[in-house]
Amino acid sequence: LFHSGPVFTMPTKYSSIPTHNDDGIKTTTTSTSASTTPNSTKYSTISIAAVILLVISTPFLLATTNNTTTNASDKQQTLNLKASNALADDPSLFDDKDRFVFKDFDSRPPHSNFLPGVAGVYGKPVWSFYVNRGQAITAFGTATKDFPLLEFNPANKAYALTPTTGFRTFLNVSGSPGLLEPFSPLTGGSRTMYVGSNEVEVEEVDAANGIKTNVNYFTLPGEDFGALVRRCTIKNTAPTSRTFQVLDGLSRLEPAGGPLDGQMKNMGRTLEGWMDVYFPPSDPSGTMPFYKLSTQPSDTAAVNVQVEGHYALFFEEAKDAGARSELLPVVYDADLVFGTDTSGMKPRGMEGRAVEDILKEKQSGAAKTSAAFGAATKKLKPGESFTITSYYGKAPHIDRLPGYASTVTGPSYTSSKFAEARALIDSLTASVNTTTSSGLFNGHVKQMFLDNALRGGVPLILGDVSPPRPLRPDLDEDPALKVYHTFSRIHGDLERDYNAFSIDPTYYSQGPGNYRDVAQNRRQDVVFTPRMGAFDVKQFLSFIQADGYEPLTVEANVFTLDGADAHEVAEWAVGKGDGFKGPRDALEAIFKGGSLRPGQLFQLMEDQEIRLHPSVSKEEFINEFVSRSEVAYKATFGDGFWADHWDYYLDLIESYLSVYPEREEALMYDNSLPYYYAPATCQPRSKKYTLVPKGDGTSKHVQQLNAMSWDAEKTARQNAFLDGDQPWLDPDVNNQHTEGGEVFTSSPIAKLTLLASLKFATRDPYGMGIEYEGGKPGWNDAMNGLVGMVGSGMPETYELQLLLRYIEGCVERYGRGVEVPVELKDMIDEVMAALDALEAGGEEEEGLDVNRLDVKIDKKVPQDLFEYWDAAASAREKYRDAVKFTFSGETVTYGPDELASILKRFLVHTELGMDRALRVGSRGDGDDGSTGVAPSYFSYDVTEYEETGESDAKGQLYVKAKAFEVGTFPLFLEGPVRMMKTIPKDSYDEQISVYNNVKASGLYDEPQNAFTVSASLVGQSIDMGRMMAFSPGWLENQSIWTHMSYKFYLQLLRGKLYDVFFSELTGGGMLPFQDPLVYGRSLMECSSFVASSAFPDANQHGRGFLARLSGSTAEFLSIWSLMFIGPRPFVVDEMSHELKMQLQPALPEWVFDPEGKVSFKLFGHIDVTYHNKGGEALKGTSPKRYEVEFKWHDGKDVVEEEFLPEYIADQARRLDVKSIDAFF
């Protein structure tokens, strides 16, 4: 069932978890061979197919139990190797090109997917989406869905429309009755889809008519124009020669004319009045159609003539590799193809007519949506085939088309570009090349890395103007070096139709991304690209605002080049002589015109026809420009203040310190970072606690509404800065300033102190969760209604505890003072005074046995806690009001002892709140609060209040809360996942207890052996948020949300529950070891969620939805890193203070080949091979011996220790090590 990859070796005596395993879970061992003795080490070599075939019929591994011996027939299923015989004749999961195979794809449940939209650093991408219907591609275009060539539709419509509105192939074949259409839903044939990392292909074998049709799509790489490339190959499989008359292409191609998506959907017929098809003057035969509107559709005084247009070029690929191809004639008048059949189901215009006859007809594209069909007539002998290749894209002017046509019809051009497209993705994913005994797993690793990069970006090191050499500096050491992330975009697609994705159609293409997505998906950046140093940490900490929140959208960095540097670079890049003066001055003006991104710079140069001097390459130019420039981080506020954006900072810091542990002090204390300045304000309680009618209309209650407001004065100040009325220049317009007009900065440790202090002052009335008081909830954004319920989240509290611990540790390790804004000092003083009053009242909870869940807490918040909450919240609001527009510029410095004392006090009360939360617990359908699982959320009902006399814009009164009662919710997986992070990694009993409790709770989907994002929400209030609108098992309502379940699996590995993790990896809810027929997509690709067993329609159970760009990829790469590298590859020796390197893999038995080997790329460049002759599982085990080969000199260094010494460790980080062989 598997392609010709490595075989999978397993013992004939196989059990998922050994009896009395290291994780304290008793299981019943099941043997596949009665003759195998308990101590035998016989092995049977089988194809990975046996494993996949087994997965198709049964779970791969056995469910663990909660410290009880289980009945093997009930809880375990034998690994039955005979399963391979049952499906021995089934098609492969992969073809010989490592593409995933979907047999009978259009008869399977529908799913959507997309091509990566990557054209290389020096290419211009198009976006494209496909479905398993028709000829696959359902929408494509440039930049955003507003600029389509084939209209974007959400998945539910795309599934229905693609066979008719997408690509079509019409055949009139001699000897065959009537017209034929491969892939038509009205006809049959054997149909297969092949999904590659940068291509998709559909195939139909029509045995009855003796025709085989293959259609392949890929994105054109490495050109200064973008295109979707389509290759349609038609083969005569009949025993006689036949003539094929063919129309192949698009049944409708949208014209260019500005942002049209909304207008096409809302006033499409009117819009057609602007439409027409044009041809270059040099194309009298009509082979280069140019689709555009006459002007951009508007009703304003200014009329914009439309110059840009869309093109479609068709040709038959020449058989001779050295020959050019000739363009084919084009039928663009859809009426000539479909006649009166406006449904597009049948090409009635072709009935009884030859293609030549249609081409003789006069065509018109005026005032209607046109088609794009290449026309060809070809006589084929038995077994012969021919290929119609077509290119679809956007051109800035019709005069460009002849040049494009000349390029794409060049000898072997398309074949070479197809190979380049494949090689491009292979090069991007080479950083995680992994060779285990499972080819399926190896491919999955690469796909997850690719999808993670598409959401977080691929970090490029720019500004390096020197040639490769040993001991190259990193960004921490060389200020000329900069990082620029390419290929990223927000995860918008056919199923995530709510997200407005953007992919710049420029060199160095990228698009903005959501803050939490980018922060998470860049978590392992420094592990794969060590030269980037602390870039990610400093970038994201720069986005912390004075109020403790962050913006919504992260954009690409910008570069500013001014003054003498601008002149010198322009002169060097273009030329010094008088003959270069015009373009040289123009380039200098571009430099001085404002901040730039690399793609913008190249596009402006192209628009103004500025060419580099022949002696200067594009790479040399951009590196010189960047090395001389100042870099600025960019973000956009968006909408609302999310409660979780800061949760991901410690992950970034820990990843950095795993590579550069000796640089912690310099990072935290010796950098200065700005504060992001948002044009909105988090409202005080007096402007958001609102008296509103309840749903029944019979009474009123208090809700927290309009928590965020756009601030007109902030916006006016920013506009004034841009107008030059203030000395604050772009990009500093998005940074907070002092009253004197200077950008205010703080050290990273100071910004973290500010952040932690504000979050501590935002704990809820019971001191448990962090309040969702900024208008948005946390990670689970489907809990949007929780804000209105005066809700709070424990996930943020667990992160607060970790943050406080980290800051305290830094302060104690380095003994240095921390300089903070004086306004923060004032707030902390007030919070400390409120704690004095609380403690004076006797908060008698120290020493509480948190396992005593029978000790309950009253719903009513005690008066002393309420008074503390009120005082802390007032201090927070006073501070925010003081820094609303500017900092004063005054600072104070906390000594290390004083700050440590404050942090310890914050920690005590934070942990008391954590204990309290376990006692309050959760409540829900089938949950009486005794699960022992950490709760995630609380709400607060305002039981007493007084009206303030003020009201909102709707006339609803504001109130001041005087008393609260706490409300509980069912379990959510995020609570225990975050809570596990607070447990010391070596605290085995606590870690396994959490796992067992979660598995015994409503969070476990036993039929699928997976974990759901929530327990049953039956009976909950609709006020919780949109998740209550969904059916159980769907989206955020009790589905298997892969991002959060992967976070849980990651915590198992972090917590050293190795055997439990190994079991979940292959027998639980993780890919790729799933049933492909049930999952319904490529096993290479992760979905955002899987329909759980709670979903009413059992046919959907186990199916994946929302393709690929999920946070699960970030968790998976963290898992991969822990599995293959270990938690901290670099450490500083406590005695010698020397840097050392250590690999500590955690790998199950099955990853090793028969020789006990497994290999992977370390830091994206170093070939590492583990030699584990016994083949046993490695559980955080260090090698006993290393053999190290270097790039810059011959020979190998042999180290007979668990650690590699400093000289090797440093060269490994600088990628001067070629390979490492590690022996266990």
JSON list of N, CA and C in Angstrom, two decimals, residues 388-408:
[
{"chain": "A", "resi": 388, "resn": "ILE", "atom": "N", "xyz": [-1.80, 20.00, -23.93]},
{"chain": "A", "resi": 388, "resn": "ILE", "atom": "CA", "xyz": [-2.13, 21.41, -24.06]},
{"chain": "A", "resi": 388, "resn": "ILE", "atom": "C", "xyz": [-1.74, 22.08, -22.74]},
{"chain": "A", "resi": 389, "resn": "THR", "atom": "N", "xyz": [-0.83, 23.01, -22.83]},
{"chain": "A", "resi": 389, "resn": "THR", "atom": "CA", "xyz": [-0.37, 23.74, -21.65]},
{"chain": "A", "resi": 389, "resn": "THR", "atom": "C", "xyz": [-0.94, 25.15, -21.69]},
{"chain": "A", "resi": 390, "resn": "SER", "atom": "N", "xyz": [-1.37, 25.62, -20.55]},
{"chain": "A", "resi": 390, "resn": "SER", "atom": "CA", "xyz": [-1.94, 26.97, -20.50]},
{"chain": "A", "resi": 390, "resn": "SER", "atom": "C", "xyz": [-1.41, 27.71, -19.27]},
{"chain": "A", "resi": 391, "resn": "TYR", "atom": "N", "xyz": [-1.23, 29.02, -19.43]},
{"chain": "A", "resi": 391, "resn": "TYR", "atom": "CA", "xyz": [-0.75, 29.91, -18.38]},
{"chain": "A", "resi": 391, "resn": "TYR", "atom": "C", "xyz": [-1.81, 30.98, -18.14]},
{"chain": "A", "resi": 392, "resn": "TYR", "atom": "N", "xyz": [-2.10, 31.23, -16.86]},
{"chain": "A", "resi": 392, "resn": "TYR", "atom": "CA", "xyz": [-3.13, 32.20, -16.49]},
{"chain": "A", "resi": 392, "resn": "TYR", "atom": "C", "xyz": [-2.56, 33.14, -15.43]},
{"chain": "A", "resi": 393, "resn": "GLY", "atom": "N", "xyz": [-2.64, 34.43, -15.68]},
{"chain": "A", "resi": 393, "resn": "GLY", "atom": "CA", "xyz": [-2.08, 35.36, -14.72]},
{"chain": "A", "resi": 393, "resn": "GLY", "atom": "C", "xyz": [-2.52, 36.78, -14.98]},
{"chain": "A", "resi": 394, "resn": "LYS", "atom": "N", "xyz": [-1.75, 37.70, -14.41]},
{"chain": "A", "resi": 394, "resn": "LYS", "atom": "CA", "xyz": [-2.07, 39.13, -14.50]},
{"chain": "A", "resi": 394, "resn": "LYS", "atom": "C", "xyz": [-0.87, 39.86, -15.08]},
{"chain": "A", "resi": 395, "resn": "ALA", "atom": "N", "xyz": [-1.14, 40.78, -15.99]},
{"chain": "A", "resi": 395, "resn": "ALA", "atom": "CA", "xyz": [-0.08, 41.58, -16.60]},
{"chain": "A", "resi": 395, "resn": "ALA", "atom": "C", "xyz": [-0.35, 43.06, -16.33]},
{"chain": "A", "resi": 396, "resn": "PRO", "atom": "N", "xyz": [0.71, 43.85, -16.10]},
{"chain": "A", "resi": 396, "resn": "PRO", "atom": "CA", "xyz": [0.50, 45.28, -15.84]},
{"chain": "A", "resi": 396, "resn": "PRO", "atom": "C", "xyz": [0.05, 46.06, -17.06]},
{"chain": "A", "resi": 397, "resn": "HIS", "atom": "N", "xyz": [0.29, 45.49, -18.25]},
{"chain": "A", "resi": 397, "resn": "HIS", "atom": "CA", "xyz": [-0.10, 46.18, -19.48]},
{"chain": "A", "resi": 397, "resn": "HIS", "atom": "C", "xyz": [-0.20, 45.14, -20.60]},
{"chain": "A", "resi": 398, "resn": "ILE", "atom": "N", "xyz": [-1.07, 45.39, -21.54]},
{"chain": "A", "resi": 398, "resn": "ILE", "atom": "CA", "xyz": [-1.28, 44.43, -22.63]},
{"chain": "A", "resi": 398, "resn": "ILE", "atom": "C", "xyz": [0.00, 44.24, -23.46]},
{"chain": "A", "resi": 399, "resn": "ASP", "atom": "N", "xyz": [0.87, 45.25, -23.46]},
{"chain": "A", "resi": 399, "resn": "ASP", "atom": "CA", "xyz": [2.10, 45.14, -24.24]},
{"chain": "A", "resi": 399, "resn": "ASP", "atom": "C", "xyz": [3.05, 44.07, -23.69]},
{"chain": "A", "resi": 400, "resn": "ARG", "atom": "N", "xyz": [2.83, 43.61, -22.47]},
{"chain": "A", "resi": 400, "resn": "ARG", "atom": "CA", "xyz": [3.70, 42.59, -21.89]},
{"chain": "A", "resi": 400, "resn": "ARG", "atom": "C", "xyz": [3.41, 41.19, -22.45]},
{"chain": "A", "resi": 401, "resn": "LEU", "atom": "N", "xyz": [2.23, 40.98, -23.03]},
{"chain": "A", "resi": 401, "resn": "LEU", "atom": "CA", "xyz": [1.83, 39.62, -23.39]},
{"chain": "A", "resi": 401, "resn": "LEU", "atom": "C", "xyz": [2.75, 38.97, -24.41]},
{"chain": "A", "resi": 402, "resn": "PRO", "atom": "N", "xyz": [3.16, 39.65, -25.47]},
{"chain": "A", "resi": 402, "resn": "PRO", "atom": "CA", "xyz": [4.06, 38.97, -26.40]},
{"chain": "A", "resi": 402, "resn": "PRO", "atom": "C", "xyz": [5.34, 38.46, -25.74]},
{"chain": "A", "resi": 403, "resn": "GLY", "atom": "N", "xyz": [5.89, 39.24, -24.80]},
{"chain": "A", "resi": 403, "resn": "GLY", "atom": "CA", "xyz": [7.08, 38.80, -24.08]},
{"chain": "A", "resi": 403, "resn": "GLY", "atom": "C", "xyz": [6.81, 37.58, -23.22]},
{"chain": "A", "resi": 404, "resn": "TYR", "atom": "N", "xyz": [5.67, 37.60, -22.51]},
{"chain": "A", "resi": 404, "resn": "TYR", "atom": "CA", "xyz": [5.30, 36.43, -21.72]},
{"chain": "A", "resi": 404, "resn": "TYR", "atom": "C", "xyz": [5.16, 35.20, -22.61]},
{"chain": "A", "resi": 405, "resn": "ALA", "atom": "N", "xyz": [4.49, 35.39, -23.73]},
{"chain": "A", "resi": 405, "resn": "ALA", "atom": "CA", "xyz": [4.24, 34.26, -24.64]},
{"chain": "A", "resi": 405, "resn": "ALA", "atom": "C", "xyz": [5.55, 33.70, -25.17]},
{"chain": "A", "resi": 406, "resn": "SER", "atom": "N", "xyz": [6.46, 34.58, -25.53]},
{"chain": "A", "resi": 406, "resn": "SER", "atom": "CA", "xyz": [7.75, 34.11, -26.02]},
{"chain": "A", "resi": 406, "resn": "SER", "atom": "C", "xyz": [8.50, 33.32, -24.95]},
{"chain": "A", "resi": 407, "resn": "THR", "atom": "N", "xyz": [8.37, 33.74, -23.71]},
{"chain": "A", "resi": 407, "resn": "THR", "atom": "CA", "xyz": [9.06, 33.04, -22.62]},
{"chain": "A", "resi": 407, "resn": "THR", "atom": "C", "xyz": [8.48, 31.65, -22.40]},
{"chain": "A", "resi": 408, "resn": "VAL", "atom": "N", "xyz": [7.17, 31.56, -22.25]},
{"chain": "A", "resi": 408, "resn": "VAL", "atom": "CA", "xyz": [6.56, 30.29, -21.83]},
{"chain": "A", "resi": 408, "resn": "VAL", "atom": "C", "xyz": [6.55, 29.26, -22.95]}
]
